[in-house]
Coordinates of C-alpha atoms in Angstrom, one line a residue:
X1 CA 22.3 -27.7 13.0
X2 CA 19.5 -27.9 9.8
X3 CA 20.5 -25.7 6.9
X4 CA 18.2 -22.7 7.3
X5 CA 19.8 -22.2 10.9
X6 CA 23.3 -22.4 9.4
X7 CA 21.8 -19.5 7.1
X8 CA 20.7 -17.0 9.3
X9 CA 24.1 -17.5 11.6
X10 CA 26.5 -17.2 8.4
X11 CA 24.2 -13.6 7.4
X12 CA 23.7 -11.9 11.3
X13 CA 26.5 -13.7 12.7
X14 CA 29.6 -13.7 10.9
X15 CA 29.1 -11.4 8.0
X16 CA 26.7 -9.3 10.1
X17 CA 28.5 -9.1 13.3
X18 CA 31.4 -6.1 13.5
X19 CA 33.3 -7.9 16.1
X20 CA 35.1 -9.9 14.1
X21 CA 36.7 -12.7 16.9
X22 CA 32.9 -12.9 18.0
X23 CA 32.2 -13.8 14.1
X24 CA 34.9 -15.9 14.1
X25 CA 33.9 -18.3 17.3
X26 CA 30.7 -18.6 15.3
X27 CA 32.1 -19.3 11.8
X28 CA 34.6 -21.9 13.7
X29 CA 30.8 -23.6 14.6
X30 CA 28.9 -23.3 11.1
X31 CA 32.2 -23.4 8.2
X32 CA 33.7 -26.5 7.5
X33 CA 37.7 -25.7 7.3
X34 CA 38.3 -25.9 3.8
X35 CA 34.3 -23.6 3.2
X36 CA 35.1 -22.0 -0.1
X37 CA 33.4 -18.8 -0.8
X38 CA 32.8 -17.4 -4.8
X39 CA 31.4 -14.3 -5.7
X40 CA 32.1 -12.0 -8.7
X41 CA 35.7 -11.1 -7.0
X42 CA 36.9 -14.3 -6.9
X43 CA 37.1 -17.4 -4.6
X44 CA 38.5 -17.8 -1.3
X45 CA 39.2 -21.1 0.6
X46 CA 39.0 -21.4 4.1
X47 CA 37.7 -19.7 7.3
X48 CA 40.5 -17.6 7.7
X49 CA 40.7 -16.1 4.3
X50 CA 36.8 -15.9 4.6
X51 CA 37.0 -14.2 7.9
X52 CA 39.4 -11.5 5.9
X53 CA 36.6 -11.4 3.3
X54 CA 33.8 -10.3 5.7
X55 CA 36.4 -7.7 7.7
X56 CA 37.2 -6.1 3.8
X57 CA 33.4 -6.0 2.8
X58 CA 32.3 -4.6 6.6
X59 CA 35.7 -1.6 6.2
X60 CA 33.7 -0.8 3.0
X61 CA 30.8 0.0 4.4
X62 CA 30.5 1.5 8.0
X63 CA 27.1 1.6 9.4
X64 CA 25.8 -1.0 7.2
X65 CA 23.9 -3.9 8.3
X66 CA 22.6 -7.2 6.4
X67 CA 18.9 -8.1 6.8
X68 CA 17.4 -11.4 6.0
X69 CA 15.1 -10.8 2.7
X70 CA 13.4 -13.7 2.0
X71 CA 13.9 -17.3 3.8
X72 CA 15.9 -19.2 4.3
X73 CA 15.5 -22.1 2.1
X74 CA 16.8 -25.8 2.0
X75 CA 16.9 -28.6 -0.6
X76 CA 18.8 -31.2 0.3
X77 CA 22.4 -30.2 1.1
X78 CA 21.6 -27.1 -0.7
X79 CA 20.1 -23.6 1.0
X80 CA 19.3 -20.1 -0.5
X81 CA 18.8 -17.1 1.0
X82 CA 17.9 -13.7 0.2
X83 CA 19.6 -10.6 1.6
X84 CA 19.8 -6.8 1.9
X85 CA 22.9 -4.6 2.7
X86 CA 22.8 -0.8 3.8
X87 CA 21.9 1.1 6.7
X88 CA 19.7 0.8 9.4
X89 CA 16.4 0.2 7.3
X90 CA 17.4 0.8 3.8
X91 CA 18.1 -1.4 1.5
X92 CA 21.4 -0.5 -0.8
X93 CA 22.1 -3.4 -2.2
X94 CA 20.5 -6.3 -2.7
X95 CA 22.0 -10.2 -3.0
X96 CA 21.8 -14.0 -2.8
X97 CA 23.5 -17.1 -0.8
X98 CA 23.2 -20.3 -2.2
X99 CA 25.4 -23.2 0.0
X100 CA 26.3 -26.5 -0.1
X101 CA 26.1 -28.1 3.4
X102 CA 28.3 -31.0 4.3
X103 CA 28.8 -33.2 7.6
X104 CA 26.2 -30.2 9.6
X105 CA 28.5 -27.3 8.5
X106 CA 28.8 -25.0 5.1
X107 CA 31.3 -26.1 2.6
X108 CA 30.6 -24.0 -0.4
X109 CA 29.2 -20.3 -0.1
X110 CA 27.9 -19.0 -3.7
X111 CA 27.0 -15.1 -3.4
X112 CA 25.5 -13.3 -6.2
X113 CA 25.3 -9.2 -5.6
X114 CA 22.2 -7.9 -7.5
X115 CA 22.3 -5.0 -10.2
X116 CA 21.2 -1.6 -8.1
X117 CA 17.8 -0.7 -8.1
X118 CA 16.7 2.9 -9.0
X119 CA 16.4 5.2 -6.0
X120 CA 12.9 5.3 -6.3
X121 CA 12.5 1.4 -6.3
X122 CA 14.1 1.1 -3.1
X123 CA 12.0 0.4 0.3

């Protein structure tokens, strides 16, 4: 599977999807065991702990969807992706996913959450 695939699954699929076994048949397909995910929380290390990751940021937010922003993109090993978060249509909060692929599956996740935009700068 190329990088920018592995993207848009990791976004709609896993962190996007609300049924979190049906996320978790796909990050068993796209995560390499050991996938490490940083943001400004912390780090976690491995697809269970990331699976309890996406289940805490989804109870967070009910009715909230991501949306693919911009690409994604691939250099290498390395892919970047932009993202939106809110609901249906809106655009609450804005971030970034840069990963390091290895052996066809993510290993690294690097997420960077954006400052808020003022209301009247939203879409």
């Amino acid at each position: 599977m190329d990088t920018p695939t592995l993207l848009r699954h990791m976004l709609l699929d896993v962190f996007g999807d609300r049924d979190i076994s049906r996320g978790l048949g796909v990050a068993d397909r796209i995560f390499a065991p050991d996938v490490s995910f940083s943001d400004r929380d912390g780090t976690v290390v491995g697809v269970p702990a990331l699976m309890e990751k996406v289940a805490r940021i989804q109870a967070e937010s009910p009715g909230f969807e991501f949306a693919i922003a911009a690409g994604p993109y691939e250099s290498g090993d390395i892919g970047y992706l932009e993202w939106t978060y809110g609901p249906t249509g809106q655009s609450i909060v804005d971030g970034r996913d840069i990963v390091i692929v290895r052996d066809g599956r993510i290993a690294e996740i690097h997420t960077f959450v954006l400052p808020p935009r003022p209301e009247s700068a939203r879409p």
